[in-house]
Short mmCIF file of C-alpha atoms in Angstrom, two decimals:
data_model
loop_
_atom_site.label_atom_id
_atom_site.label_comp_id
_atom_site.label_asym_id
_atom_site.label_seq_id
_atom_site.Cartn_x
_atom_site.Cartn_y
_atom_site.Cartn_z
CA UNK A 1 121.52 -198.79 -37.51
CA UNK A 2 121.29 -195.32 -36.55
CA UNK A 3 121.98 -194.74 -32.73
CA UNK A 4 119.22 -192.90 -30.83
CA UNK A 5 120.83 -189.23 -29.02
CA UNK A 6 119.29 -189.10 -25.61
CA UNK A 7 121.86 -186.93 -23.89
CA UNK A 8 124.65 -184.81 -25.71
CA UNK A 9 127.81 -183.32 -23.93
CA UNK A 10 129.32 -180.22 -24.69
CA UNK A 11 133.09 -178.89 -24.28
CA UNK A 12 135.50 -175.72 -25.11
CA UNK A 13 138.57 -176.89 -25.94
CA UNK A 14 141.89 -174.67 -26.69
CA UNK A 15 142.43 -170.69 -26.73
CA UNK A 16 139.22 -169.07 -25.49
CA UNK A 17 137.24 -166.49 -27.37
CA UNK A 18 134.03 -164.22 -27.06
CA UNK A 19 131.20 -166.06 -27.91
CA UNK A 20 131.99 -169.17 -26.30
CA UNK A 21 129.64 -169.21 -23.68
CA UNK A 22 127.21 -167.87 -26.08
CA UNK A 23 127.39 -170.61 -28.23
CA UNK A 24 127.46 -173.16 -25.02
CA UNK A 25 123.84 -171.19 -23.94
CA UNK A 26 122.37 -171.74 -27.45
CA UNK A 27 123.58 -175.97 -27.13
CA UNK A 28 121.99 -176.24 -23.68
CA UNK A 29 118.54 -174.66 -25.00
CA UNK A 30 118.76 -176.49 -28.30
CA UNK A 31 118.80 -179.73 -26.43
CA UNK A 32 115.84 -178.77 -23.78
CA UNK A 33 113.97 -177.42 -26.88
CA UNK A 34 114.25 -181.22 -28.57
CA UNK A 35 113.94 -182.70 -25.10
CA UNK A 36 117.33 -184.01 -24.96
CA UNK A 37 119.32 -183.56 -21.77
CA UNK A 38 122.71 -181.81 -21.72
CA UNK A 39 125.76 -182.61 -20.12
CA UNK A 40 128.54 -179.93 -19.57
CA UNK A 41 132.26 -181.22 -19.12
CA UNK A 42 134.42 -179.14 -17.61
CA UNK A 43 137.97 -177.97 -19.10
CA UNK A 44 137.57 -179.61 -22.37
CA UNK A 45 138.83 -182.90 -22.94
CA UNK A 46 141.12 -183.23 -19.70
CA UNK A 47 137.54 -182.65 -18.22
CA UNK A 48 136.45 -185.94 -20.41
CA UNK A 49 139.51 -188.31 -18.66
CA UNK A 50 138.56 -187.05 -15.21
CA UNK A 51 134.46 -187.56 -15.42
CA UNK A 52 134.65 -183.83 -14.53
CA UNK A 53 130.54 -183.87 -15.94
CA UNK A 54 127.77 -181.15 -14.70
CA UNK A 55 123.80 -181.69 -15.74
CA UNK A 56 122.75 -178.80 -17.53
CA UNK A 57 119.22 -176.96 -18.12
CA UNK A 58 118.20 -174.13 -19.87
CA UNK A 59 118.03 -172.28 -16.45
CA UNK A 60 122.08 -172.81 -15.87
CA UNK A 61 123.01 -171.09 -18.85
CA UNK A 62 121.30 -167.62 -17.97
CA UNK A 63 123.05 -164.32 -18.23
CA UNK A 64 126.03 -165.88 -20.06
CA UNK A 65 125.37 -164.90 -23.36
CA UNK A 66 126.79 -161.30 -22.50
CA UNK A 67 130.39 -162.69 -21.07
CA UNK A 68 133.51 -163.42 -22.31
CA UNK A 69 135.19 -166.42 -21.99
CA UNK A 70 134.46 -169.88 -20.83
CA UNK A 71 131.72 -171.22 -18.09
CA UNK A 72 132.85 -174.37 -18.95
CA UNK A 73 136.53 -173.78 -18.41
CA UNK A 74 139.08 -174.44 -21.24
CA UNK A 75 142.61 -176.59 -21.07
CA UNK A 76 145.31 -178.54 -23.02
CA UNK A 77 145.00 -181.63 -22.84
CA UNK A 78 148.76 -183.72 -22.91
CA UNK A 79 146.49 -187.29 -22.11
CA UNK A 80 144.00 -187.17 -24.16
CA UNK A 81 146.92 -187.18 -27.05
CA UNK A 82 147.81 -190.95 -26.01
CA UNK A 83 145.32 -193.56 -26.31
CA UNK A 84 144.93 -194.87 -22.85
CA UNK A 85 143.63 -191.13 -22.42
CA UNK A 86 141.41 -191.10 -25.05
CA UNK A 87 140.52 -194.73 -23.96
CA UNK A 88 139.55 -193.43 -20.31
CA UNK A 89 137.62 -190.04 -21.86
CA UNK A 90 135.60 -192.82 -23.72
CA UNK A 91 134.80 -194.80 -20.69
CA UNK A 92 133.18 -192.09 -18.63
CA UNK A 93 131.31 -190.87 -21.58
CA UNK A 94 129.70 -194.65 -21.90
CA UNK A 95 129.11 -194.53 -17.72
CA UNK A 96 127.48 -191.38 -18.02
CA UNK A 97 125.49 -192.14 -20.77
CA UNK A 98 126.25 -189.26 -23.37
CA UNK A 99 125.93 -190.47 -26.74
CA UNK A 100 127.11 -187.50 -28.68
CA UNK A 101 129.30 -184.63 -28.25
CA UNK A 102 129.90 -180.72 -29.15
CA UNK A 103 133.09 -179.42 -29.40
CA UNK A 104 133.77 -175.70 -29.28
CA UNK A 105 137.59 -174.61 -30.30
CA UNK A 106 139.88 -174.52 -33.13
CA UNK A 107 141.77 -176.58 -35.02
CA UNK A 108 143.27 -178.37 -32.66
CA UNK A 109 139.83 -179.56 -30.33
CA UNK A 110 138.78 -180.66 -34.20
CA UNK A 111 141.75 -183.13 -34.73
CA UNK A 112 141.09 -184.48 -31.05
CA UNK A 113 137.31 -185.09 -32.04
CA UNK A 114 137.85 -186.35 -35.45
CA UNK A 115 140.86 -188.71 -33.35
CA UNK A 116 138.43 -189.34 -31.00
CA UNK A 117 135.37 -190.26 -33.42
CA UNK A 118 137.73 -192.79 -35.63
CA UNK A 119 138.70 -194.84 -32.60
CA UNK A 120 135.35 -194.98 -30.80
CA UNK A 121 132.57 -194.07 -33.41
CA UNK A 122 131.22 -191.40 -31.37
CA UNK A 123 129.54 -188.70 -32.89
CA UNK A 124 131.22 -185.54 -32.67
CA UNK A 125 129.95 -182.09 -34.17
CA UNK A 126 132.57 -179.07 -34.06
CA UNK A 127 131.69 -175.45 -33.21
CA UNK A 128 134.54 -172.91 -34.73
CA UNK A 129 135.94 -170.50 -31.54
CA UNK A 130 138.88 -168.93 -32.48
CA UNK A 131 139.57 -165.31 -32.20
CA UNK A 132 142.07 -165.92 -35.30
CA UNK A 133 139.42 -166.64 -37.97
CA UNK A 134 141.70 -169.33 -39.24
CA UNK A 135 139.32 -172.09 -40.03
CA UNK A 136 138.35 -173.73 -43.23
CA UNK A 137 134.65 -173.74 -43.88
CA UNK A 138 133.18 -170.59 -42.00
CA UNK A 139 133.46 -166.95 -43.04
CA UNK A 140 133.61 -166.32 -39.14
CA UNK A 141 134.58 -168.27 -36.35
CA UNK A 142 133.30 -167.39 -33.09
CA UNK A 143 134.83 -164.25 -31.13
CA UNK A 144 136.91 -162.95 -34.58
CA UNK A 145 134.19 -159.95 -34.89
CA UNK A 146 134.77 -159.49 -30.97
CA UNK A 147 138.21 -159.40 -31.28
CA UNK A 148 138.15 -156.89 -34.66
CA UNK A 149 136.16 -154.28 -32.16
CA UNK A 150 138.50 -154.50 -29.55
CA UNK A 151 141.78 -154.33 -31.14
CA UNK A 152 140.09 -151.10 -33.63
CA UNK A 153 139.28 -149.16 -30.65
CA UNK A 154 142.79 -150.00 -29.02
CA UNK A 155 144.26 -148.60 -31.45
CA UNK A 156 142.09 -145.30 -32.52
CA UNK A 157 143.42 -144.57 -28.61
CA UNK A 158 146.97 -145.33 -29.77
CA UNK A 159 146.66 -142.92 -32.65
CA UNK A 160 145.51 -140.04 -30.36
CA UNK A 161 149.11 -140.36 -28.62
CA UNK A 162 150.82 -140.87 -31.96
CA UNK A 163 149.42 -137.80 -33.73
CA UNK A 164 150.33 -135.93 -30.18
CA UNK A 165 153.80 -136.39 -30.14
CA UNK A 166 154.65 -136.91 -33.73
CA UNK A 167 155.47 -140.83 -32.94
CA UNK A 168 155.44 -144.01 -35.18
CA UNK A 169 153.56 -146.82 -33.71
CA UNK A 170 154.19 -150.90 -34.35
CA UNK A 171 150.61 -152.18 -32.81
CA UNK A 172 151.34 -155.83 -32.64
CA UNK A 173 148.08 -158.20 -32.89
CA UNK A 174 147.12 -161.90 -32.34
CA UNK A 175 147.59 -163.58 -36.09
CA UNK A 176 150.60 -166.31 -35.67
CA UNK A 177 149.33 -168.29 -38.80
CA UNK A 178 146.68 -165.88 -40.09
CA UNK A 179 146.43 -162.12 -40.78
CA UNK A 180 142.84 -161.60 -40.58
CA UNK A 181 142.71 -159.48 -38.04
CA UNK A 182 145.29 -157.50 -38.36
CA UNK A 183 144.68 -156.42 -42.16
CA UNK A 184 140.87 -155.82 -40.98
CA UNK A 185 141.48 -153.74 -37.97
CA UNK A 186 144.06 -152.20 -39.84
CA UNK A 187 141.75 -150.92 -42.56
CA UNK A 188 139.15 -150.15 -39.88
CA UNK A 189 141.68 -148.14 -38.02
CA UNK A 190 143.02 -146.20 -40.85
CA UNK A 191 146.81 -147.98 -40.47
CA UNK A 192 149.53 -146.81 -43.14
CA UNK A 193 150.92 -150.28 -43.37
CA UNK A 194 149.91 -153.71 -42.57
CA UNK A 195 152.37 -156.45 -41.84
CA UNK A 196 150.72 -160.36 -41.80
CA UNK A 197 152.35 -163.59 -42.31
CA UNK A 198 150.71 -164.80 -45.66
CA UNK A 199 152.66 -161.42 -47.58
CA UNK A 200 156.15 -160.77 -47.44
CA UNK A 201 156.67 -157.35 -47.39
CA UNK A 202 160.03 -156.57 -46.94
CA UNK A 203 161.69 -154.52 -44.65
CA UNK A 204 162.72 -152.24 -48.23
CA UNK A 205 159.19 -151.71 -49.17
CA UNK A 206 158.14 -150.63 -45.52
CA UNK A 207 161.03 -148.34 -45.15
CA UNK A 208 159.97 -146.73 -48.50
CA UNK A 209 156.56 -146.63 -47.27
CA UNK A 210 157.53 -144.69 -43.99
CA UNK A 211 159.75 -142.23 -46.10
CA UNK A 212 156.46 -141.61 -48.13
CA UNK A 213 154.43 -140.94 -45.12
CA UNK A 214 156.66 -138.97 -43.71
CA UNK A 215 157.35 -136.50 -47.41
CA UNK A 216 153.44 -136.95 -47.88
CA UNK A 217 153.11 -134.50 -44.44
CA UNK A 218 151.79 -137.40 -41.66
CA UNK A 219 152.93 -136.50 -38.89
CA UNK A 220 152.66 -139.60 -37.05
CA UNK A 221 152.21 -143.63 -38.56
CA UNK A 222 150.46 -146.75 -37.37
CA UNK A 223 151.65 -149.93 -38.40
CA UNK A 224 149.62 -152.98 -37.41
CA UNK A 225 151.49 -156.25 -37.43
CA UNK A 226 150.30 -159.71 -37.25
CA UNK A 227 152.76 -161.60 -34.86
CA UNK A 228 153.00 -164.54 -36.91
CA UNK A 229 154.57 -161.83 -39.77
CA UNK A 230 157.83 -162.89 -41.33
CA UNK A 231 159.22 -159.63 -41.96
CA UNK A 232 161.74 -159.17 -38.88
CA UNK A 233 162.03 -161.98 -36.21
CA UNK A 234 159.78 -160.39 -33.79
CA UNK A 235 158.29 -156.57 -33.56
CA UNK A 236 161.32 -154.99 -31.27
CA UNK A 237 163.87 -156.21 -33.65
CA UNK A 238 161.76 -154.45 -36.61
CA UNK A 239 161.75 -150.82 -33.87
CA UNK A 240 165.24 -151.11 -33.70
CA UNK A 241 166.04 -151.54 -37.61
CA UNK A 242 163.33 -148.70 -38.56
CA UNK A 243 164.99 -146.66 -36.11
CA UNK A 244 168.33 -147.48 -36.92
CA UNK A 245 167.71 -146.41 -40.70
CA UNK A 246 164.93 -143.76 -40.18
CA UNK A 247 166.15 -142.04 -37.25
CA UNK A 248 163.51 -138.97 -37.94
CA UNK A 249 160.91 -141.64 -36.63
CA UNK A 250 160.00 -141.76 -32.84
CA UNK A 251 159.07 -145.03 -32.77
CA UNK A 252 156.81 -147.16 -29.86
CA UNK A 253 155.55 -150.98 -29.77
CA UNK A 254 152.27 -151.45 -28.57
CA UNK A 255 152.09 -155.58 -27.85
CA UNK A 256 148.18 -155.82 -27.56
CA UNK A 257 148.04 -159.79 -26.67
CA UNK A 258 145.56 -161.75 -24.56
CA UNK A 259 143.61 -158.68 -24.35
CA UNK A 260 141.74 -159.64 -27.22
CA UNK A 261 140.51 -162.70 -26.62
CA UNK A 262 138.38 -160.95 -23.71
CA UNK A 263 135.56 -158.90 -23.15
CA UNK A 264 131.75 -159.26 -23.76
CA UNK A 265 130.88 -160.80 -26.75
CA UNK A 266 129.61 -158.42 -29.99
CA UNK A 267 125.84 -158.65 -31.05
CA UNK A 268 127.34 -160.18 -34.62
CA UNK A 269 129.13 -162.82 -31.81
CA UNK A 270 126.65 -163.88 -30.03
CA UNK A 271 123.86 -164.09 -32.99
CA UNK A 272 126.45 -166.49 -34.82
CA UNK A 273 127.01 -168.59 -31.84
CA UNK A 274 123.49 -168.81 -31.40
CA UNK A 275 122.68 -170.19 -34.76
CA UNK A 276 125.64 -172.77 -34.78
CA UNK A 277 124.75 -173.66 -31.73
CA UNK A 278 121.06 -175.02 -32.94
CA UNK A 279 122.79 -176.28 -36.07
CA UNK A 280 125.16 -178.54 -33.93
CA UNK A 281 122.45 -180.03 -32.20
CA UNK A 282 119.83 -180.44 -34.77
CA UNK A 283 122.57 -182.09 -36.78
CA UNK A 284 123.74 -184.44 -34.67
CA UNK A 285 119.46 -185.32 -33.48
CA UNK A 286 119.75 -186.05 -37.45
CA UNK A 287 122.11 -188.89 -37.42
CA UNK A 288 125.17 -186.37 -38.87
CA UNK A 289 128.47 -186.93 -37.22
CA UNK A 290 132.54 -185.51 -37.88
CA UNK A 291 131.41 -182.21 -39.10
CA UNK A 292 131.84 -178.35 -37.95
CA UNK A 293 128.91 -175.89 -38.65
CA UNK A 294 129.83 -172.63 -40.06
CA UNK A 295 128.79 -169.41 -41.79
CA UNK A 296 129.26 -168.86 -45.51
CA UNK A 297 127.10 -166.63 -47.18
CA UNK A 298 125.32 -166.05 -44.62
CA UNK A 299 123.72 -169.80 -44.29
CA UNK A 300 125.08 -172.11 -41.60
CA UNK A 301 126.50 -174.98 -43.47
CA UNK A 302 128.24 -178.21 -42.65
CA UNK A 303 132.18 -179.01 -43.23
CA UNK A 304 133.45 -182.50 -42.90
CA UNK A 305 135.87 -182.08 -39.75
CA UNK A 306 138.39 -183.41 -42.02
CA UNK A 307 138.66 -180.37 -44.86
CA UNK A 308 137.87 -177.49 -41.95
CA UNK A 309 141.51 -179.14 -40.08
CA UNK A 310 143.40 -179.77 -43.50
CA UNK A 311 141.94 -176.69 -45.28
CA UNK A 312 143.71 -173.49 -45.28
CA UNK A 313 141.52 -170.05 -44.76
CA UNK A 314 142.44 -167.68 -47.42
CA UNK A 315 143.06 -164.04 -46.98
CA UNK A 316 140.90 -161.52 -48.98
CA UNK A 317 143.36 -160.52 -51.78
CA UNK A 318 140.70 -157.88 -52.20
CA UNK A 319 140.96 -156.25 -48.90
CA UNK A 320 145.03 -156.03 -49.60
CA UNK A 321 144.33 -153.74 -52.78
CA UNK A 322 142.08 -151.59 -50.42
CA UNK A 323 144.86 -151.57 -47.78
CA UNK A 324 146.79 -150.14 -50.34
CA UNK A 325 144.61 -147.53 -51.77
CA UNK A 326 143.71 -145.97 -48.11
CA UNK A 327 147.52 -145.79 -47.49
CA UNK A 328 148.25 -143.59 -50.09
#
């Protein structure tokens, strides 16, 4: 027999990204819209063991949908991996009387609600927010468009020093599994070589590359590289090797990290939140359970928890050809 949602409680869980609180704005209002109440727990699913619960209403949630990272606070949980955690998280759910739950994260806050939804058969809706872009089932997680903005504009700066003193750049990005945003801020930014983890493109190749720039009349080079790329065994040790071998390069590293995952969320960002965030709720009101909502073609759809944790998000072989073509 299907179980009646009364009250739903919401969570962001892992790495924070723009569009989080976005998305937690759209859950609250979803849920006052359907006259369910909403429960927000605090620092994701260490927030769950501790009872660490707030009552939210569509007045709590206003002037967030601008901000950058978390209301709701994010953390790691080490207990919830252990089933006395989980066990405890499950308790104060029941006390409370939350009968459903939103989770907002990656990969990681999926396998702990799938986990979580296997032992207890609690239903448990996922909300992509990952700046990385690396999940199965979406064309966009929440914050990657964010994150695309932020890191193009770092580096049209960068290339205003570069061309000034005749300097190569290495413009390291976030991408330790995934090179979406490098090879599409790359492209954006007009880079002459992109470096991500899924293509191997030898340290041969890039030095030829560089040689070509450098005979073609460029007077200075960007080079955006994912960190989780294979090619050297981090970005300084590639510097040193390029400079060791082309020593006609003035060459800088430009480590861009956490600084991506911030600022105020893009219009695309904050639209897409929005819409998952009704499609979580309305989903769950329906008697739907162990999914994650996400964009493809343009239509919010549903993906069994299951396939968006085990599936593997595939770069756009297309957008390497056009990588290739602009580098010329």
């Amino acid at each position: 027999m299907q179980k009646t949602i009364k009250k739903i409680g919401v969570l962001t869980s892992g790495g924070d990204s723009p569009g989080m609180n976005a998305a937690i704005r759209s859950v609250v209002r979803t849920c006052a819209y359907h006259n369910i109440e909403c429960i927000g727990i605090y620092r994701g699913y260490q927030g769950m063991i501790e009872g660490d619960f707030k009552e939210m209403g569509p007045r709590s949630v206003n002037n967030i949908v601008n901000k950058g990272g978390t209301v709701l606070k994010s953390a790691r949980s080490q207990e919830f991996r252990t089933p006395e955690g989980r066990l405890k998280a499950h308790e104060n759910l029941v006390k409370a009387e939350i009968d459903a739950l939103v989770v907002i994260g990656g990969d990681g806050t999926f396998t702990g609600g799938l986990l979580f939804n296997t032992e207890f058969n609690f239903p448990v809706m996922g909300i992509p927010g990952t700046i990385d872009n690396d999940i199965f089932g979406t064309s966009h997680t929440l914050g990657y468009d964010t994150a695309l903005n932020t890191v193009v504009e770092v580096i049209d700066k960068i290339r205003d020093t570069a061309s000034s003193h005749n300097r190569l750049f290495f413009v390291e990005v976030m991408g330790r599994d995934a090179g979406h945003i490098a090879l599409n801020a790359g492209i954006g930014a007009g880079a002459e070589e992109i470096l991500i983890p899924e293509e191997d493109l030898g340290l041969d190749r890039l030095l030829d590359s560089l040689k070509k720039s450098k005979a073609s009349g460029k007077s200075s080079s960007i080079v955006v590289i994912a960190e989780g790329d294979k090619i050297g065994k981090n970005v300084f040790e590639l510097k040193d090797y390029v400079e060791a071998n082309l020593p006609e390069y003035d060459v800088r590293v430009s480590v861009l990290g956490h600084m991506q995952r911030g600022g105020s969320p893009s219009c695309f960002d904050r639209v897409l939140a929005s819409r998952l965030g009704v499609k979580a709720v309305e989903s769950l009101l329906e008697g739907k359970s162990n999914y994650m909502v996400g964009l493809q073609n343009d239509k919010v759809n549903l993906t069994p928890l299951e396939q968006a944790i085990k599936g593997k998000s595939e770069i756009d072989r297309e957008l390497l050809r056009v990588s290739d073509i602009m580098s010329t």
